[in-house]
Coordinates of C-alpha atoms in Angstrom, one line a residue:
X1 CA -0.2 0.0 0.0
X2 CA 2.9 2.4 0.7
X3 CA 4.2 2.2 -2.8
X4 CA 0.9 3.3 -4.6
X5 CA -0.8 6.8 -4.7
X6 CA -3.4 6.6 -1.7
X7 CA -5.2 9.6 -3.9
X8 CA -5.6 7.5 -7.0
X9 CA -7.0 4.8 -5.2
X10 CA -10.8 5.3 -5.3
X11 CA -11.5 2.1 -3.2
X12 CA -10.1 3.9 -0.3
X13 CA -12.9 6.0 1.3
X14 CA -12.7 5.0 4.9
X15 CA -9.5 5.5 7.0
X16 CA -9.4 4.2 10.8
X17 CA -6.6 5.7 12.9
X18 CA -5.2 3.7 15.9
X19 CA -4.0 6.3 18.4
X20 CA -6.0 9.1 16.7
X21 CA -5.4 11.7 19.6
X22 CA -1.9 12.0 18.9
X23 CA -0.4 15.4 17.6
X24 CA 0.3 14.3 14.1
X25 CA -2.5 11.6 13.8
X26 CA -5.0 14.0 14.7
X27 CA -3.8 16.7 12.3
X28 CA -3.7 14.3 9.5
X29 CA -7.2 13.2 10.4
X30 CA -8.2 16.7 10.1
X31 CA -7.0 17.2 6.8
X32 CA -8.4 14.0 5.3
X33 CA -11.8 15.0 6.7
X34 CA -11.4 18.0 4.6
X35 CA -10.7 15.9 1.7
X36 CA -13.8 14.4 1.8
X37 CA -13.0 11.0 3.7
X38 CA -14.8 9.1 6.3
X39 CA -12.9 8.8 9.3
X40 CA -12.9 6.6 12.5
X41 CA -10.6 6.3 15.5
X42 CA -9.5 4.9 18.5
X43 CA -7.4 6.4 21.5
X44 CA -6.8 5.5 25.3
X45 CA -8.2 8.8 26.4
X46 CA -10.4 11.7 25.3
X47 CA -8.9 14.7 24.5
X48 CA -9.5 18.3 23.0
X49 CA -8.1 16.9 19.8
X50 CA -10.6 13.6 19.8
X51 CA -13.2 16.0 20.7
X52 CA -12.6 18.3 17.9
X53 CA -12.5 15.8 15.6
X54 CA -15.7 14.2 16.6
X55 CA -17.5 17.4 16.1
X56 CA -15.9 17.5 12.5
X57 CA -17.8 13.9 12.1
X58 CA -15.2 11.4 13.0
X59 CA -16.3 8.2 14.9
X60 CA -14.0 7.7 17.7
X61 CA -13.9 5.1 21.1
X62 CA -11.8 5.9 24.0
X63 CA -10.1 2.6 24.0
X64 CA -8.5 0.1 21.7
X65 CA -10.6 -2.9 20.9
X66 CA -11.0 -5.5 17.8
X67 CA -14.9 -3.8 17.5
X68 CA -13.4 -0.8 16.4
X69 CA -12.7 -2.2 13.1
X70 CA -15.9 -2.1 11.0
X71 CA -14.6 -2.7 7.7
X72 CA -12.4 0.4 7.0
X73 CA -10.6 0.6 3.6
X74 CA -7.2 1.6 5.3
X75 CA -5.8 1.4 9.0
X76 CA -3.2 3.9 10.1
X77 CA -1.1 3.3 13.4
X78 CA 2.1 5.1 14.9
X79 CA 5.3 3.6 16.0
X80 CA 3.9 3.6 19.6
X81 CA 1.4 1.1 18.7
X82 CA 2.8 -2.4 18.8
X83 CA 2.1 -5.4 16.8
X84 CA 0.0 -6.8 19.6
X85 CA -2.6 -4.2 19.2
X86 CA -6.3 -5.7 18.9
X87 CA -7.0 -3.4 16.1
X88 CA -4.0 -4.0 14.1
X89 CA -4.5 -7.9 14.5
X90 CA -8.3 -7.6 13.3
X91 CA -7.3 -5.4 10.4
X92 CA -4.5 -7.9 9.3
X93 CA -6.9 -11.1 9.7
X94 CA -9.4 -9.2 7.5
X95 CA -6.8 -8.5 5.1
X96 CA -7.2 -4.7 5.4
X97 CA -4.2 -2.5 4.5
X98 CA -2.1 -1.3 7.0
X99 CA 0.1 1.5 6.9
X100 CA 2.3 3.7 9.7
X101 CA 1.6 7.4 10.2
X102 CA 4.9 8.1 8.4
X103 CA 3.7 6.3 5.4
X104 CA 0.1 8.2 5.1
X105 CA 1.9 11.7 5.6
X106 CA 4.4 10.5 2.7
X107 CA 1.2 9.6 0.7
X108 CA -0.4 13.1 1.3
X109 CA 2.5 15.0 0.4
X110 CA 2.2 13.4 -3.3
X111 CA -1.3 15.4 -3.5
X112 CA 0.7 18.7 -3.5
X113 CA 3.0 20.0 -6.2
X114 CA 4.8 22.1 -3.9
X115 CA 5.5 19.7 -0.5
X116 CA 8.1 21.5 1.9
X117 CA 9.4 19.2 4.5
X118 CA 11.7 20.6 7.3
X119 CA 14.2 18.3 8.9
X120 CA 17.1 18.4 11.4
X121 CA 18.1 17.2 14.7
X122 CA 16.9 20.6 16.3
X123 CA 14.8 23.4 15.3
X124 CA 12.2 21.7 13.1
X125 CA 9.1 23.3 14.8
X126 CA 10.3 26.9 14.8
X127 CA 11.4 26.9 11.5
X128 CA 8.4 25.1 10.0
X129 CA 6.4 27.9 12.0
X130 CA 8.5 30.4 10.4
X131 CA 8.3 29.1 6.6
X132 CA 4.1 29.1 7.6
X133 CA 3.9 32.7 8.6
X134 CA 6.0 33.9 5.6
X135 CA 3.6 31.8 3.4
X136 CA 0.6 33.1 4.9
X137 CA 2.0 36.7 4.7
X138 CA 2.6 36.0 1.0
X139 CA -1.2 34.7 0.4
X140 CA -0.1 31.2 -0.7
X141 CA -2.7 29.5 1.5
X142 CA -0.7 26.4 2.5
X143 CA -2.0 23.4 4.1
X144 CA 0.2 23.3 7.1
X145 CA 1.2 20.3 9.4
X146 CA 3.4 21.3 12.6
X147 CA 5.0 19.2 15.4
X148 CA 4.2 22.2 17.8
X149 CA 1.0 24.7 18.5
X150 CA 1.3 27.7 16.6
X151 CA -1.0 30.3 17.9
X152 CA -1.6 31.9 14.5
X153 CA -3.4 29.2 13.2
X154 CA -4.9 27.9 16.6
X155 CA -3.0 24.6 16.7
X156 CA -0.8 22.3 14.6
X157 CA -2.6 21.8 11.5
X158 CA -4.4 24.4 9.0
X159 CA -6.4 23.3 6.2
X160 CA -5.5 25.6 2.9
X161 CA -5.2 25.3 -0.6
X162 CA -4.1 22.2 -2.9
X163 CA -0.9 23.8 -4.1
X164 CA 1.6 23.9 -1.0
X165 CA 1.8 21.5 2.0
X166 CA 4.3 22.2 4.8
X167 CA 5.4 19.6 7.5
X168 CA 8.1 18.5 9.7
X169 CA 10.3 15.5 8.8
X170 CA 11.3 13.6 11.9
X171 CA 14.2 11.2 11.4
X172 CA 13.3 8.8 14.1
X173 CA 12.9 5.2 12.8
X174 CA 13.8 6.9 9.5
X175 CA 10.0 8.1 9.1
X176 CA 11.0 10.7 6.7
X177 CA 12.4 8.4 4.2
X178 CA 8.7 7.6 3.5
X179 CA 8.1 11.4 2.6
X180 CA 7.7 13.1 -1.1
X181 CA 9.7 16.5 -0.6
X182 CA 9.7 18.9 -3.5
X183 CA 11.7 21.2 -1.2
X184 CA 13.6 19.7 1.7
X185 CA 15.4 21.7 4.7
X186 CA 18.3 20.2 6.5
X187 CA 19.0 22.3 9.5
X188 CA 21.5 20.2 11.3
X189 CA 22.8 16.7 11.7
X190 CA 23.9 15.5 15.2
X191 CA 23.7 12.2 17.3
X192 CA 20.4 11.6 18.8
X193 CA 17.6 9.0 19.0
X194 CA 20.4 6.7 20.1
X195 CA 17.6 3.9 20.9
X196 CA 17.2 3.6 17.1
X197 CA 20.4 4.8 15.4
X198 CA 23.5 2.9 16.0
X199 CA 25.9 5.7 15.3
X200 CA 26.4 9.1 13.8
X201 CA 27.4 7.5 10.6
X202 CA 23.8 5.7 10.3
X203 CA 22.1 9.3 11.0
X204 CA 24.3 10.9 8.3
X205 CA 23.2 8.0 5.7
X206 CA 19.5 8.6 6.6
X207 CA 19.3 11.9 6.1
X208 CA 21.3 11.6 3.0
X209 CA 18.6 9.1 1.7
X210 CA 16.2 11.6 2.9
X211 CA 17.7 14.4 0.5
X212 CA 17.7 11.9 -2.3
X213 CA 14.2 11.8 -2.6
X214 CA 14.1 15.3 -3.5
X215 CA 13.5 15.5 -7.4
X216 CA 15.8 17.1 -9.8
X217 CA 13.8 20.0 -10.2
X218 CA 13.4 20.4 -6.5
X219 CA 15.4 21.9 -4.0
X220 CA 17.5 21.2 -0.8
X221 CA 18.1 24.2 1.4
X222 CA 21.0 23.3 3.9
X223 CA 22.9 24.8 6.7
X224 CA 26.5 24.8 5.9
X225 CA 27.6 25.5 9.3
X226 CA 27.0 22.3 10.1
X227 CA 29.7 20.0 9.1
X228 CA 27.7 16.9 8.7
X229 CA 24.9 18.8 6.6
X230 CA 27.5 20.5 4.2
X231 CA 29.1 17.2 3.6
X232 CA 26.0 15.7 2.6
X233 CA 24.8 18.3 0.2
X234 CA 28.0 18.0 -1.8
X235 CA 26.5 14.4 -2.9
X236 CA 23.3 15.6 -4.1
X237 CA 22.3 16.1 -8.0
X238 CA 19.3 18.4 -7.1
X239 CA 19.3 22.2 -6.8
X240 CA 21.2 23.2 -3.6
X241 CA 20.5 26.2 -1.6
X242 CA 23.1 26.9 1.4
X243 CA 22.7 29.3 4.1
X244 CA 24.7 29.8 7.4
X245 CA 25.5 32.5 10.1
X246 CA 29.1 31.5 10.5
X247 CA 29.7 30.6 6.7
X248 CA 30.1 33.9 4.6
X249 CA 30.4 31.7 1.4
X250 CA 26.9 30.5 2.1
X251 CA 24.0 31.7 -0.4
X252 CA 22.2 33.3 2.3
X253 CA 23.8 34.8 5.6
X254 CA 23.6 37.4 8.1
X255 CA 25.6 40.4 9.3
X256 CA 25.8 42.9 11.8
X257 CA 23.4 40.8 14.3
X258 CA 22.1 42.6 17.2
X259 CA 19.9 41.8 20.1
X260 CA 17.4 43.7 22.0
X261 CA 16.8 43.5 25.6
X262 CA 14.4 40.1 25.3
X263 CA 17.8 38.7 23.2
X264 CA 15.6 38.8 20.0
X265 CA 18.2 39.7 17.1
X266 CA 17.8 42.2 13.9
X267 CA 20.5 41.7 11.3
X268 CA 21.5 42.6 7.8
X269 CA 20.2 39.8 5.3
X270 CA 22.9 39.2 2.7
X271 CA 22.4 37.1 -0.6
X272 CA 25.5 35.9 -2.8
X273 CA 27.5 38.7 -1.0
X274 CA 24.9 41.8 -1.5
X275 CA 22.9 43.1 1.3
X276 CA 19.1 42.9 0.7
X277 CA 17.2 44.1 3.8
X278 CA 17.1 44.6 7.7
X279 CA 15.4 41.4 9.2
X280 CA 13.9 41.7 12.7
X281 CA 12.9 38.8 14.6
X282 CA 10.5 38.3 17.7
X283 CA 12.0 35.0 19.2
X284 CA 15.7 35.2 21.0
X285 CA 18.9 33.7 20.2
X286 CA 21.5 33.1 17.5
X287 CA 19.8 29.7 16.5
X288 CA 16.8 31.7 15.8
X289 CA 18.8 33.6 13.2
X290 CA 19.8 30.5 11.6
X291 CA 16.5 28.9 11.7
X292 CA 15.2 32.1 10.0
X293 CA 17.8 32.1 7.3
X294 CA 16.5 28.6 6.6
X295 CA 12.9 29.9 6.3
X296 CA 14.1 32.8 4.1
X297 CA 16.0 30.6 1.6
X298 CA 13.0 28.4 1.1
X299 CA 10.4 30.7 0.5
X300 CA 12.3 32.9 -1.5
X301 CA 13.0 29.8 -3.9
X302 CA 9.2 29.3 -4.0
X303 CA 8.4 32.8 -5.1
X304 CA 7.8 34.8 -1.7
X305 CA 8.8 38.4 -1.9
X306 CA 11.2 40.0 0.6
X307 CA 8.1 42.4 2.1
X308 CA 6.3 39.3 3.1
X309 CA 9.4 37.3 4.3
X310 CA 10.1 40.4 6.8
X311 CA 6.5 40.8 7.9
X312 CA 6.2 36.9 8.4
X313 CA 9.0 36.5 10.5
X314 CA 8.4 39.8 12.6
X315 CA 4.9 38.6 13.3
X316 CA 6.4 35.1 14.4
X317 CA 6.4 35.1 18.2
X318 CA 7.0 31.6 18.7
X319 CA 5.1 28.2 19.2
X320 CA 4.1 26.7 22.5
X321 CA 6.7 25.3 24.4
X322 CA 9.7 26.9 22.6
X323 CA 11.0 29.9 24.8
X324 CA 7.1 30.2 25.7
X325 CA 6.4 32.7 28.4
X326 CA 4.4 31.2 31.1
X327 CA 4.0 34.3 33.3
X328 CA 5.8 37.1 35.3
X329 CA 5.7 36.7 39.1
X330 CA 7.5 39.7 41.2
X331 CA 9.6 40.8 38.3
X332 CA 10.6 36.7 38.1
X333 CA 10.1 36.0 34.3
X334 CA 9.3 32.2 33.8
X335 CA 9.5 30.8 30.6
X336 CA 9.4 27.0 29.2
X337 CA 11.6 25.4 26.4
X338 CA 11.4 22.1 24.8
X339 CA 15.0 21.9 24.8
X340 CA 16.2 18.1 25.4
X341 CA 19.4 17.6 23.5
X342 CA 22.8 19.0 24.7
X343 CA 23.1 21.3 21.5
X344 CA 19.5 22.4 22.2
X345 CA 20.2 23.4 25.8
X346 CA 23.2 25.4 24.8
X347 CA 21.3 27.4 22.1
X348 CA 18.5 27.9 24.8
X349 CA 20.6 29.1 27.4
X350 CA 22.8 31.4 25.0
X351 CA 19.4 33.2 23.7
X352 CA 18.4 33.5 27.4
X353 CA 21.9 35.2 28.3
X354 CA 21.6 37.8 25.7
X355 CA 18.4 38.9 27.6
X356 CA 18.6 41.7 30.3
X357 CA 18.3 39.0 33.4
X358 CA 20.0 39.1 36.7
X359 CA 20.5 35.3 37.3
X360 CA 19.2 32.5 34.7
X361 CA 17.7 29.3 36.6
X362 CA 17.2 26.4 34.4
X363 CA 15.1 23.5 35.6
X364 CA 16.3 20.8 33.2
X365 CA 14.3 17.4 32.9
X366 CA 16.2 14.8 31.2
X367 CA 14.6 12.8 28.4
X368 CA 14.6 9.2 28.2
X369 CA 17.5 7.1 29.6
X370 CA 19.1 6.1 26.5
X371 CA 19.5 9.8 25.6
X372 CA 20.7 10.8 29.0
X373 CA 23.1 7.9 29.4
X374 CA 25.0 8.3 25.9
X375 CA 25.1 12.2 25.9
X376 CA 26.0 12.6 29.7
X377 CA 29.2 14.0 28.9
X378 CA 27.9 16.6 26.7
X379 CA 25.2 17.3 28.9
X380 CA 27.6 18.3 31.6
X381 CA 29.2 21.0 29.4
X382 CA 25.5 22.5 28.2
X383 CA 24.9 24.7 31.0
X384 CA 27.7 27.2 31.3
X385 CA 25.4 30.1 30.5
X386 CA 22.9 29.2 33.5
X387 CA 23.8 30.6 36.8
X388 CA 22.0 27.8 38.4
X389 CA 20.5 24.5 37.4
X390 CA 18.2 22.1 39.1
X391 CA 17.9 18.8 37.5
X392 CA 14.7 17.0 38.1
X393 CA 14.0 13.0 37.5
X394 CA 14.4 11.6 34.0
X395 CA 11.1 11.5 31.9
X396 CA 11.1 8.0 31.1
X397 CA 8.6 8.5 27.7
X398 CA 8.7 5.3 25.8
X399 CA 11.7 3.4 28.2
X400 CA 12.2 1.5 31.2
X401 CA 14.6 2.3 33.6
X402 CA 17.3 -0.2 34.1
X403 CA 19.1 1.3 37.0
X404 CA 22.1 2.7 34.7
X405 CA 21.4 6.2 34.8
X406 CA 20.2 8.5 37.4
X407 CA 19.4 12.5 37.5
X408 CA 21.5 12.7 40.4
X409 CA 24.5 11.8 37.9
X410 CA 23.7 14.4 35.6
X411 CA 23.6 17.1 38.2
X412 CA 26.9 15.9 39.5
X413 CA 28.5 16.0 36.0
X414 CA 27.3 19.5 35.4
X415 CA 28.8 20.5 39.0
X416 CA 32.0 19.0 38.1
X417 CA 32.2 21.4 34.9
X418 CA 32.0 24.2 37.6
X419 CA 28.3 24.9 37.4
X420 CA 26.1 25.3 40.3
X421 CA 24.0 22.4 39.8
X422 CA 21.7 20.3 42.5
X423 CA 19.4 17.2 41.8
X424 CA 15.7 17.7 43.4
X425 CA 13.2 14.8 43.2
X426 CA 9.5 16.2 42.8
X427 CA 7.8 19.1 41.1
X428 CA 6.5 20.4 44.4
X429 CA 10.1 20.4 45.8
X430 CA 11.4 22.1 43.3
X431 CA 8.7 24.7 42.9
X432 CA 9.3 25.4 46.9
X433 CA 13.2 25.5 46.2
X434 CA 12.6 28.1 43.4
X435 CA 10.1 30.0 45.7
X436 CA 12.8 30.5 48.5
X437 CA 15.6 31.1 46.3
X438 CA 14.9 33.3 43.2
X439 CA 14.8 36.9 43.1
X440 CA 13.3 39.7 41.3
X441 CA 15.0 40.3 37.9
X442 CA 15.7 36.7 37.5
X443 CA 14.6 34.5 34.4
X444 CA 13.5 30.7 35.4
X445 CA 13.4 28.2 32.4
X446 CA 12.0 24.9 32.5
X447 CA 13.5 23.1 29.9
X448 CA 12.9 19.3 28.6
X449 CA 10.3 17.5 26.1
X450 CA 8.5 15.7 29.3
X451 CA 6.4 17.7 31.5
X452 CA 8.5 19.8 33.4
X453 CA 6.5 22.8 32.5
X454 CA 4.3 21.9 35.4
X455 CA 7.2 23.2 37.8
X456 CA 6.7 26.8 36.4
X457 CA 2.9 26.4 36.7
X458 CA 3.5 25.3 40.4
X459 CA 5.9 28.3 41.0
X460 CA 3.4 30.7 39.6
X461 CA 0.5 29.4 41.6
X462 CA 2.7 30.2 44.7
X463 CA 3.1 33.4 43.8
X464 CA -0.4 34.0 43.0
X465 CA 0.1 34.7 39.4
X466 CA -2.1 31.7 37.9
X467 CA -5.3 29.9 39.4

């Protein structure tokens, strides 16, 4: 089923989603409803996403059961759903085609002449959102599928026209190898997802195979500041566009970078050595200058004008969980960020350091045991721009604790690198510690891909700033 065009298969009218409440799955279901498909699905719990889909006509059950398979033409599942799932078993027994989420997304991309897929170890959601804002400003009416929540579109999905499709492209499990991009962005390539990838060479090879999916008349937009990405693009035959903050030989670059009191940058936009305009961003950090160059290069190649590029980027104030302001209490600013890889931690804390704060407090929640163990050395050096570091318990996500790594070891490693770091177990205890020790003028960043944002909310409640 993955090798044919789903949208040229008239027999496919009813699609069933196993795990329909997930961020990507619910967005895909919403798009398919708009295209006239009958949608059903199941999830282990009811959510705002399942309620929204229900109002749109989807039939959804809040549990997994074989009885949910009522003769659909296609069943879609996520990698989190295992082969012993009763719905998958029933579908296969009935001979119903079964594909994973990435394959469905790849099939959907075939429907649009200009599918834009943003990949990279870091920065995918932000860059996808920047591209979205520019294309909306340009009046191109793209259909949008983002990994995070973008307030401008009221969530992570927007139904648009039938020409442009914008999506993130995740490398985990090689998912993006099932995509069909016309324009692919490669932001960076680093070691991550070590529960799947064997080593950095495995990751590089996977990104190369992704880039090879772009047709000869399409584009690969690549950051040549990143050595792994720069090495990769020299092997491609399609049209290539380069960018970089540190690479003056890149086609697109930035000079004269300055920061305001919140750490947001303005810079001179340079193309092929010629200054074009001044770009101002409403999100902080040098990493977002780089992300904006990726968005600029991509949208310019697709015909967006400089005025729309400038306005779209200026209007982009971030997505949820990316340096998201949670509240201000007694002149103490509380933000939340999704950073969970050492490079992301470094980038976010550099952005914070550019702001006008007395002290930067980082409350870090390690994400998965395998990542924490394999990147422990890198984590130890990642917090140099924080004045105080609190490490919470590891967020297990899909993994089981084998006892080989513990958050106290992370705190000890950070402390051994010369930082003021402590391990505290329990969100209430962390919020109490913050309440007793932070001062007016400080910045508190809760950081991680799990549920560490709850600590900031607990702290703000203690200061009577949120109910």
